[in-house]
Amino acid sequence: MPALTTIAHRLTFGDALTGLVLGIIGGSAAGVALAVSISESSILGGVFGTVFGLFFAKRATNPGAGLIWGLSFAFLGWLMLIAKPFQSANMFHGARDRFPELVGVLVCLGSPVGIGLGLRGRRLRETRKSEFSWARALAGGGFAGTLSSLIFSQWMYEGNFFPLVAGLELGSRSATVLSHFLMALLIGATFGLLFQSDVFSYGSSMGWGLAYGVFWWFFGQITVLPMVAHRRPDWSAHRGSELFGSLVGHIIYGLILGVVYAIVDRVWVRLMIESDPLNREREGPGFRFLRSLRWGAVAGLSGGLVSSPLMLATGIFPRTAGLGSSLSTLVGFLLHLLISVFLGMSYGLLFRHEAPSAGWGALWGSSFGLIWWYLGPMTLLPLILTGECDWSTDAASKLLPSLVGHLVYGAVMALTFFLFEHHYATQILADPRTAAREMRRIRPVGTPAPALWLFALGLGVLLPILLGG
Amino acid sequence: MNSKFYRRVFIGSIGGGLASATLIPVLHQDLLSTFLGIALGIAYSLAVVESRETFVDRLTSGAAIGILLWGLVSVIAMPVLSGETPHWDAEQMRAYFPALIGWVFYGASLGVLVKATDALAVFLFGVQAEPETRRPEATTHILILGGGFAGMRTAASLEEEFRADRSVAITLVSETNALLFTPMLAEVAGGSLEASHISTPLRSVLHRTVFIRGGVTEIDLDRRIVKVAGRELSYDHMVLALGAVSNYFGMPNIEKLAANFKTLLDAIRIRNHIIEMFERADREMESSARAPLLTFVVAGGGFAGVELAGAINDFAHGILADYPSLRPGELQTILVHSGNRILPELSESLARYAQQKMEARGVQFLLNKRLKDAQPGLAVLGDATIATETLVWTAGTAPHPLLKSLQLERDKRGAVVVDSTMAVPSRPGLWALGDCAALTDARTGKPCPPTAQFALREAETLARNLYATLNGQRAEHFHFDSLGALCVVGFQTACAELTLPLFRSRRVRFSGLLAWLMWRGIYLSKLPGLERKIRVLIDWTIELFFPRDIVQTIDLK
């Protein structure tokens, strides 16, 4: 025991020291970028890194986990900055004024400190090191990135808009196309390298994709690409508003990347690992497929019913699914329920085994609601109805009210789904043969899921409000 | 409500109460903030019980929950409860921005404070014992005899009723290790489906039922012991789901010479026998010697006999192309039935339709004829004989002969008499259902037919009754309105008679391709296991493009 305590102390000290060093370096860089006192920013960065090293490093078991935890902690830190003075009427404008600091803490502190401690954590701590496969990560991520870019960019070409390299004026279309694909390949490959250990279900992979897409917007779009174009990065809220369309594009790309990567990874695991008779599970695919669809349908219906009184009170039903005001209230209500059922079924398939508790379920559900706000009202609905999608701040501002509705719908739906899953689990866990398999499939404590929720939900909700002003 | 619940409530109220300080600047009302903070803290503590989460997990997840609470409380609930009509335009949403930040901090502090209170509670009172760690010995043993539809579904329903209650042990004894999906058995005999694809291993579908493959050799109702494969199994409640066997009505030659059609092996034998007949006929030079080889007789005009006759006819004609020396005119498929029409379970019009369709495809019907005897190479009717090397018996069933050894009241068929809750009267702890039970519908007073449809519903009711009995509650009386019947009569042709959902006295009758598609769709959905469904779908798809397989898979010598 004393030896273990000594090791733990050494690790903690090492983490704190590593965090301090990375924090000072990051703080200095942020100071330069923000044109503020470098000594002050270095000190703040050092404090950030040290606190992260002391309290968060245990969770940074690999670079991907470290990145998400770092971003989440940085975001929380920024919220503390803008919370002074609290409840001021100018808080919103104050937050906009501090937008450059948000970019700074995410890009210069959260990500490098997190990745750095994550690398250290992989070397010293990761308990599932043997499961990481470079080939699977690079091939799967690269393939997923390229395929996602192809899927994603089909309609982009017509509008001559390449969100992953927006603002980068390369002169020729072919150079832009090439840059877009290279960027997609880079994001995809790094996605696989960073998050292979943390991706469980297709749904959580979409969550990671969303978070990664937001990160790449801050890191790539707002910071690195201008530097590549020999321009000083503009971290203002105004610039952020101008690039809002690119933000939504990054999020959509991230969502597609997440689900495609999860599919590719799942196929890899199914064909290369689980098909080995030595690894064969008791049941094959489809064990709970139909059940998950049924549960999801009922869960979606419950979410739709809970949100219906509010939609009725606000008179939204005639405009359900963006269909102008052409629907009667009853038809709009029924259409709303139908969409709710469909979304519920998709949740049931995408987020199985992700919620060992009701709280986790509610958070995954809200994340799912957020995903569908970007996918549905922001992208697919206008695309289907008008052939174009409008990712401007004006369009997002008009859709802000439905954002909260999506979060609440998602939470209620996920809670209902959790009740079904939990009820069934108590039954099948009585079978020791199935119990072991179920335990392996349920997301364990110790993954960066809590950090993902804060980062993805926080910025996913905050950015449309902040940049739309 | 157990002590764990109260402990969580206590922890949540402390953590929530402390965190409510961050809500005051958001809600501007001290009392409301405190009350809401405590209530949300309790809800949070009950919802997030994972004790291995660290402070940083709770910090960030709590902050994320704060975003959701912002939406629920500040954006939706408070405007609505204050009587305002919500106007959620972009400007209003931006006005809620400070509240968003406030709720994030509330959530973060809630997560940390609840975790801290939890840690304090562990320090002061110790770790909360998990009820799942106590695994009691089973005090009640339920034994099910028979692994057919009734037995399997009883076991599965008992697992749902008792869930993880380890005090109840469930054991299923079956002579086969898989559930046979009998509606598709004719297709196995006809070479449309692979044999194993219509069977589902009982070990796969049952989770905590102990499964024993073996034949029951003795049942002692007084000592409550059953002997299986050299083992003695004791029980507190026993369910007889032994099903039925073929009834030869005291005709030993038929029993000896006719092929049975109850099990998977029977269907495999029939298919291989038909191929064997073709191989022998192909070698035979004399047409008179060929005739009995290529004559296939099915006794019994119920569902099983009709579907089998249709399947044999299609199979025989389908493989003819591989035997160029044989002519279609030499094939005969004959169905012998004692009644004046086939399919007594369906309406007369559908029965006539089925007969016409099958006759058009080459099946011959001998109605009002009864099979009296069989000799090698000969089927003996009352007034005629048929030269045949293939005789299949589907003309009668009887409950499992093991029941004869039990001192129980039985009906004229030999089925065990049970009351409407499926309990055997005067034998507490003994239950029976399915083909081996004489069960009367509690509402209609009619005997429940021995079909899979009824067996499944009986099983679900019986499981509830067992649960009720063990918990001192009242048992349920069985009632079920048949959903209808479907029967395949040939290639892409079936007959359907369905009951309308809200109009039980009305029936819809139709036939043809639609009925056949419905038959395939419904039975595919009923087939247990996604893997089996996929395999059957693949078999049916292959059948669309390729001829049927003529490989002999078993040696019939």
Short mmCIF file of N, CA and C in Angstrom, two decimals, chain A residues 55-56 59 69 72 76 79-80 82-83 86-87 91-92 95 282 285-287 310 313-314 357-360 363 366 397 400-401 404 407-408 411 423-424 426-428 430-431 433-434 445 450-451 453-454 457-458 461-462 465-466 468-469, chain B residues 25-26 28 47-50 52-54 56-57 59-61 63-65 67-68 70-72 75-76 80 85-86 88-90 93-94 97-102 104-105 108 156 159-160 163-164 166 203-209 530 533:
data_model
loop_
_atom_site.label_atom_id
_atom_site.label_comp_id
_atom_site.label_asym_id
_atom_site.label_seq_id
_atom_site.Cartn_x
_atom_site.Cartn_y
_atom_site.Cartn_z
N PHE A 55 -6.57 17.47 -10.95
CA PHE A 55 -7.92 16.92 -10.77
C PHE A 55 -8.46 16.15 -11.97
N PHE A 56 -7.97 16.47 -13.15
CA PHE A 56 -8.57 15.87 -14.34
C PHE A 56 -7.68 14.81 -15.00
N ARG A 59 -8.55 11.18 -15.55
CA ARG A 59 -9.52 10.83 -16.57
C ARG A 59 -8.92 10.95 -17.98
N TRP A 69 -11.69 16.34 -22.16
CA TRP A 69 -11.68 16.88 -20.80
C TRP A 69 -11.06 18.28 -20.77
N SER A 72 -13.53 20.76 -22.20
CA SER A 72 -14.65 20.96 -21.28
C SER A 72 -14.23 21.84 -20.10
N LEU A 76 -15.57 25.60 -19.14
CA LEU A 76 -16.07 25.94 -17.80
C LEU A 76 -15.33 27.13 -17.23
N LEU A 79 -16.60 30.25 -18.78
CA LEU A 79 -17.89 30.63 -18.21
C LEU A 79 -17.69 31.38 -16.89
N MET A 80 -16.69 30.96 -16.13
CA MET A 80 -16.42 31.66 -14.87
C MET A 80 -15.95 33.08 -15.15
N ILE A 82 -16.84 35.02 -17.73
CA ILE A 82 -17.92 35.90 -18.18
C ILE A 82 -19.01 36.03 -17.13
N ALA A 83 -18.94 35.20 -16.09
CA ALA A 83 -19.98 35.27 -15.07
C ALA A 83 -19.79 36.47 -14.15
N PHE A 86 -22.17 38.85 -12.40
CA PHE A 86 -23.24 37.92 -12.72
C PHE A 86 -24.58 38.64 -12.82
N GLN A 87 -25.37 38.11 -13.71
CA GLN A 87 -26.73 38.60 -13.89
C GLN A 87 -26.77 40.07 -14.32
N MET A 91 -24.51 41.14 -19.60
CA MET A 91 -23.76 39.89 -19.57
C MET A 91 -23.63 39.30 -20.96
N PHE A 92 -24.70 39.39 -21.72
CA PHE A 92 -24.66 38.83 -23.07
C PHE A 92 -23.61 39.54 -23.91
N ALA A 95 -20.21 38.72 -22.83
CA ALA A 95 -19.77 37.41 -23.30
C ALA A 95 -19.29 37.50 -24.75
N ARG A 282 -22.33 -15.00 -27.14
CA ARG A 282 -23.44 -15.95 -27.12
C ARG A 282 -24.50 -15.61 -28.15
N PRO A 285 -25.65 -10.33 -33.88
CA PRO A 285 -26.36 -9.06 -34.01
C PRO A 285 -27.87 -9.29 -34.04
N GLY A 286 -28.57 -8.25 -33.67
CA GLY A 286 -30.01 -8.35 -33.74
C GLY A 286 -30.67 -8.86 -32.47
N PHE A 287 -29.86 -9.11 -31.45
CA PHE A 287 -30.42 -9.62 -30.22
C PHE A 287 -31.48 -8.70 -29.67
N LEU A 310 -46.89 22.41 -24.90
CA LEU A 310 -46.15 23.65 -25.10
C LEU A 310 -46.24 24.13 -26.54
N ALA A 313 -49.58 25.61 -27.00
CA ALA A 313 -49.72 26.93 -26.38
C ALA A 313 -49.06 28.01 -27.22
N THR A 314 -47.98 27.66 -27.89
CA THR A 314 -47.26 28.65 -28.68
C THR A 314 -47.70 28.66 -30.13
N SER A 357 -27.47 4.89 -16.03
CA SER A 357 -28.35 5.54 -15.06
C SER A 357 -29.27 6.52 -15.78
N ALA A 358 -30.33 6.93 -15.08
CA ALA A 358 -31.30 7.84 -15.69
C ALA A 358 -30.65 9.18 -16.04
N GLY A 359 -29.76 9.65 -15.17
CA GLY A 359 -29.10 10.93 -15.44
C GLY A 359 -28.30 10.90 -16.71
N TRP A 360 -27.54 9.84 -16.90
CA TRP A 360 -26.77 9.70 -18.12
C TRP A 360 -27.71 9.65 -19.32
N LEU A 363 -28.91 13.06 -20.32
CA LEU A 363 -27.88 13.86 -20.98
C LEU A 363 -27.62 13.38 -22.41
N SER A 366 -30.56 14.68 -24.39
CA SER A 366 -30.45 16.10 -24.73
C SER A 366 -29.43 16.30 -25.84
N SER A 397 -31.04 32.12 -35.55
CA SER A 397 -31.77 32.90 -34.56
C SER A 397 -33.26 32.57 -34.60
N LEU A 400 -33.95 29.33 -32.82
CA LEU A 400 -33.53 29.19 -31.41
C LEU A 400 -34.64 28.64 -30.51
N PRO A 401 -35.88 29.11 -30.66
CA PRO A 401 -36.91 28.59 -29.77
C PRO A 401 -37.04 27.08 -29.83
N VAL A 404 -34.53 24.66 -27.54
CA VAL A 404 -34.87 24.21 -26.18
C VAL A 404 -35.85 23.06 -26.25
N LEU A 407 -34.05 19.90 -26.86
CA LEU A 407 -33.32 19.39 -25.69
C LEU A 407 -34.27 18.68 -24.73
N VAL A 408 -35.42 19.31 -24.50
CA VAL A 408 -36.38 18.73 -23.56
C VAL A 408 -36.97 17.44 -24.13
N ALA A 411 -34.44 14.68 -23.73
CA ALA A 411 -34.27 14.20 -22.36
C ALA A 411 -35.43 13.29 -21.96
N HIS A 423 -35.39 -2.07 -17.26
CA HIS A 423 -36.33 -3.14 -16.92
C HIS A 423 -35.88 -4.46 -17.57
N TYR A 424 -35.50 -4.38 -18.82
CA TYR A 424 -35.08 -5.58 -19.54
C TYR A 424 -33.76 -6.10 -19.01
N THR A 426 -32.57 -6.01 -15.99
CA THR A 426 -32.69 -6.78 -14.74
C THR A 426 -33.12 -8.21 -15.03
N GLN A 427 -33.76 -8.39 -16.16
CA GLN A 427 -34.19 -9.75 -16.52
C GLN A 427 -33.05 -10.54 -17.12
N ILE A 428 -32.38 -9.97 -18.12
CA ILE A 428 -31.36 -10.75 -18.80
C ILE A 428 -30.07 -10.83 -18.01
N ALA A 430 -29.91 -11.74 -15.14
CA ALA A 430 -30.02 -12.92 -14.31
C ALA A 430 -29.33 -14.11 -14.96
N ASP A 431 -29.10 -14.02 -16.26
CA ASP A 431 -28.38 -15.09 -16.97
C ASP A 431 -26.90 -14.74 -16.98
N ARG A 433 -24.51 -15.90 -18.57
CA ARG A 433 -23.89 -15.88 -19.90
C ARG A 433 -24.12 -14.55 -20.57
N THR A 434 -25.32 -14.00 -20.39
CA THR A 434 -25.63 -12.72 -21.01
C THR A 434 -25.09 -11.55 -20.20
N VAL A 445 -18.08 3.80 -16.36
CA VAL A 445 -17.65 5.07 -15.77
C VAL A 445 -16.16 5.22 -16.06
N PRO A 450 -19.00 12.59 -19.55
CA PRO A 450 -19.46 13.81 -18.86
C PRO A 450 -18.86 15.07 -19.46
N ALA A 451 -17.59 15.01 -19.83
CA ALA A 451 -16.95 16.18 -20.43
C ALA A 451 -17.55 16.48 -21.80
N TRP A 453 -20.59 15.86 -22.76
CA TRP A 453 -21.91 16.48 -22.62
C TRP A 453 -21.77 17.99 -22.39
N LEU A 454 -20.87 18.36 -21.48
CA LEU A 454 -20.74 19.78 -21.17
C LEU A 454 -20.26 20.55 -22.38
N LEU A 457 -23.02 20.07 -25.47
CA LEU A 457 -24.28 20.76 -25.15
C LEU A 457 -24.03 22.24 -24.91
N GLY A 458 -22.96 22.51 -24.15
CA GLY A 458 -22.69 23.90 -23.79
C GLY A 458 -22.46 24.76 -25.01
N VAL A 461 -25.38 24.84 -27.67
CA VAL A 461 -26.49 25.74 -27.33
C VAL A 461 -26.02 27.19 -27.30
N LEU A 462 -24.84 27.39 -26.77
CA LEU A 462 -24.39 28.76 -26.53
C LEU A 462 -24.00 29.50 -27.81
N ILE A 465 -26.71 31.23 -29.83
CA ILE A 465 -27.24 32.39 -29.11
C ILE A 465 -26.22 33.53 -29.14
N LEU A 466 -24.97 33.16 -28.89
CA LEU A 466 -23.94 34.19 -28.75
C LEU A 466 -23.61 34.84 -30.10
N GLY A 468 -25.41 34.81 -32.81
CA GLY A 468 -26.54 35.30 -33.58
C GLY A 468 -26.90 36.72 -33.25
N GLY A 469 -26.33 37.23 -32.20
CA GLY A 469 -26.70 38.58 -31.77
C GLY A 469 -26.15 39.69 -32.65
N PRO B 25 -29.33 34.17 -7.65
CA PRO B 25 -29.18 35.23 -8.65
C PRO B 25 -29.92 34.94 -9.95
N VAL B 26 -30.24 33.67 -10.19
CA VAL B 26 -30.91 33.30 -11.43
C VAL B 26 -32.41 33.53 -11.31
N HIS B 28 -34.02 34.97 -8.58
CA HIS B 28 -34.35 36.19 -7.83
C HIS B 28 -35.33 35.96 -6.68
N ALA B 47 -31.31 9.97 -9.66
CA ALA B 47 -31.10 9.63 -11.07
C ALA B 47 -29.67 9.22 -11.37
N VAL B 48 -28.74 9.76 -10.60
CA VAL B 48 -27.33 9.48 -10.89
C VAL B 48 -26.75 8.77 -9.68
N VAL B 49 -26.78 7.47 -9.69
CA VAL B 49 -26.39 6.73 -8.49
C VAL B 49 -25.02 6.07 -8.63
N GLU B 50 -24.36 6.27 -9.75
CA GLU B 50 -23.09 5.59 -9.99
C GLU B 50 -22.04 6.12 -9.03
N ARG B 52 -18.91 5.23 -8.71
CA ARG B 52 -17.52 5.28 -9.14
C ARG B 52 -17.18 6.54 -9.89
N GLU B 53 -18.17 7.39 -10.10
CA GLU B 53 -17.89 8.67 -10.75
C GLU B 53 -17.08 9.53 -9.80
N THR B 54 -16.12 10.25 -10.39
CA THR B 54 -15.29 11.14 -9.57
C THR B 54 -15.92 12.53 -9.50
N VAL B 56 -14.79 15.24 -10.83
CA VAL B 56 -14.78 15.93 -12.13
C VAL B 56 -15.89 15.39 -13.04
N ASP B 57 -16.20 14.09 -12.90
CA ASP B 57 -17.33 13.55 -13.66
C ASP B 57 -18.61 14.28 -13.27
N LEU B 59 -18.85 17.17 -11.75
CA LEU B 59 -18.76 18.60 -12.06
C LEU B 59 -19.26 18.86 -13.48
N THR B 60 -18.74 18.12 -14.43
CA THR B 60 -19.07 18.38 -15.83
C THR B 60 -20.46 17.86 -16.18
N SER B 61 -20.81 16.68 -15.70
CA SER B 61 -22.15 16.19 -16.02
C SER B 61 -23.21 17.04 -15.35
N ALA B 63 -22.91 20.24 -14.71
CA ALA B 63 -22.99 21.48 -15.50
C ALA B 63 -23.83 21.27 -16.75
N ALA B 64 -23.66 20.11 -17.38
CA ALA B 64 -24.45 19.81 -18.58
C ALA B 64 -25.93 19.70 -18.22
N ILE B 65 -26.22 19.07 -17.09
CA ILE B 65 -27.62 18.98 -16.65
C ILE B 65 -28.19 20.37 -16.42
N ILE B 67 -27.73 22.92 -18.17
CA ILE B 67 -28.21 23.45 -19.45
C ILE B 67 -29.64 22.96 -19.70
N LEU B 68 -29.86 21.69 -19.44
CA LEU B 68 -31.19 21.12 -19.62
C LEU B 68 -32.19 21.77 -18.66
N TRP B 70 -31.98 24.71 -17.41
CA TRP B 70 -32.22 26.07 -17.90
C TRP B 70 -33.39 26.08 -18.87
N GLY B 71 -33.35 25.17 -19.79
CA GLY B 71 -34.42 25.07 -20.77
C GLY B 71 -35.76 24.77 -20.10
N LEU B 72 -35.74 23.78 -19.22
CA LEU B 72 -36.99 23.35 -18.58
C LEU B 72 -37.59 24.43 -17.67
N VAL B 75 -36.72 28.83 -19.29
CA VAL B 75 -37.26 29.14 -20.62
C VAL B 75 -38.71 28.70 -20.73
N ILE B 76 -39.03 27.52 -20.15
CA ILE B 76 -40.38 26.98 -20.35
C ILE B 76 -41.27 27.18 -19.12
N VAL B 80 -44.44 30.04 -18.37
CA VAL B 80 -45.76 29.42 -18.46
C VAL B 80 -46.50 29.51 -17.13
N THR B 85 -47.86 33.99 -22.08
CA THR B 85 -47.79 33.17 -23.28
C THR B 85 -46.35 33.21 -23.75
N PRO B 86 -45.72 32.08 -23.85
CA PRO B 86 -44.30 32.11 -24.24
C PRO B 86 -44.11 32.66 -25.64
N TRP B 88 -40.94 32.82 -27.77
CA TRP B 88 -39.54 32.49 -27.79
C TRP B 88 -38.90 32.95 -29.08
N ASP B 89 -38.73 34.23 -29.19
CA ASP B 89 -37.98 34.69 -30.34
C ASP B 89 -36.51 34.80 -29.93
N ALA B 90 -35.69 35.14 -30.91
CA ALA B 90 -34.24 35.15 -30.67
C ALA B 90 -33.88 36.17 -29.59
N MET B 93 -34.62 34.72 -26.22
CA MET B 93 -33.65 33.67 -25.90
C MET B 93 -32.35 34.30 -25.42
N ARG B 94 -31.96 35.42 -26.04
CA ARG B 94 -30.72 36.06 -25.59
C ARG B 94 -30.90 36.68 -24.22
N PHE B 97 -29.87 34.46 -21.50
CA PHE B 97 -28.46 34.07 -21.50
C PHE B 97 -27.87 34.05 -20.08
N PRO B 98 -28.06 35.09 -19.28
CA PRO B 98 -27.50 35.04 -17.93
C PRO B 98 -28.03 33.85 -17.13
N ALA B 99 -29.33 33.54 -17.33
CA ALA B 99 -29.89 32.39 -16.63
C ALA B 99 -29.19 31.10 -17.06
N LEU B 100 -28.83 31.01 -18.33
CA LEU B 100 -28.12 29.82 -18.81
C LEU B 100 -26.82 29.63 -18.04
N ILE B 101 -26.07 30.73 -17.89
CA ILE B 101 -24.80 30.64 -17.17
C ILE B 101 -25.05 30.24 -15.72
N GLY B 102 -26.08 30.85 -15.15
CA GLY B 102 -26.41 30.54 -13.76
C GLY B 102 -26.76 29.09 -13.56
N VAL B 104 -25.83 26.59 -15.39
CA VAL B 104 -24.64 25.75 -15.57
C VAL B 104 -23.87 25.68 -14.26
N PHE B 105 -23.75 26.82 -13.59
CA PHE B 105 -23.03 26.81 -12.32
C PHE B 105 -23.80 26.06 -11.24
N ALA B 108 -23.16 22.43 -11.97
CA ALA B 108 -21.80 22.03 -11.62
C ALA B 108 -21.65 21.89 -10.11
N ALA B 156 -40.25 -18.67 -20.83
CA ALA B 156 -39.88 -17.29 -21.15
C ALA B 156 -40.75 -16.29 -20.40
N GLU B 159 -39.73 -16.09 -16.83
CA GLU B 159 -38.54 -15.26 -16.67
C GLU B 159 -38.92 -13.78 -16.63
N GLU B 160 -39.90 -13.39 -17.45
CA GLU B 160 -40.33 -11.99 -17.43
C GLU B 160 -41.06 -11.65 -16.15
N ARG B 163 -38.32 -12.07 -13.26
CA ARG B 163 -37.12 -11.28 -13.53
C ARG B 163 -35.93 -11.82 -12.78
N ALA B 164 -35.35 -11.01 -11.91
CA ALA B 164 -34.11 -11.43 -11.25
C ALA B 164 -34.36 -12.06 -9.88
N ARG B 166 -34.21 -14.53 -7.56
CA ARG B 166 -33.48 -15.80 -7.50
C ARG B 166 -34.13 -16.83 -6.60
N ARG B 203 -31.71 -23.09 -25.37
CA ARG B 203 -30.72 -22.42 -24.51
C ARG B 203 -30.51 -20.97 -24.93
N SER B 204 -30.75 -20.66 -26.20
CA SER B 204 -30.51 -19.30 -26.69
C SER B 204 -31.64 -18.35 -26.30
N VAL B 205 -32.87 -18.88 -26.32
CA VAL B 205 -33.99 -17.95 -26.07
C VAL B 205 -34.29 -17.80 -24.59
N LEU B 206 -33.83 -18.74 -23.79
CA LEU B 206 -34.09 -18.65 -22.36
C LEU B 206 -32.84 -18.18 -21.64
N HIS B 207 -33.03 -17.33 -20.63
CA HIS B 207 -31.87 -16.69 -20.00
C HIS B 207 -31.48 -17.34 -18.68
N ARG B 208 -32.44 -17.52 -17.80
CA ARG B 208 -32.03 -18.09 -16.51
C ARG B 208 -32.78 -19.39 -16.21
N THR B 209 -33.45 -19.91 -17.21
CA THR B 209 -34.08 -21.21 -17.04
C THR B 209 -33.02 -22.29 -17.20
N LEU B 530 -33.65 -13.19 -34.65
CA LEU B 530 -33.38 -12.47 -35.89
C LEU B 530 -32.56 -13.31 -36.85
N LYS B 533 -34.70 -15.66 -38.73
CA LYS B 533 -35.50 -14.92 -39.72
C LYS B 533 -34.66 -14.67 -40.97
#
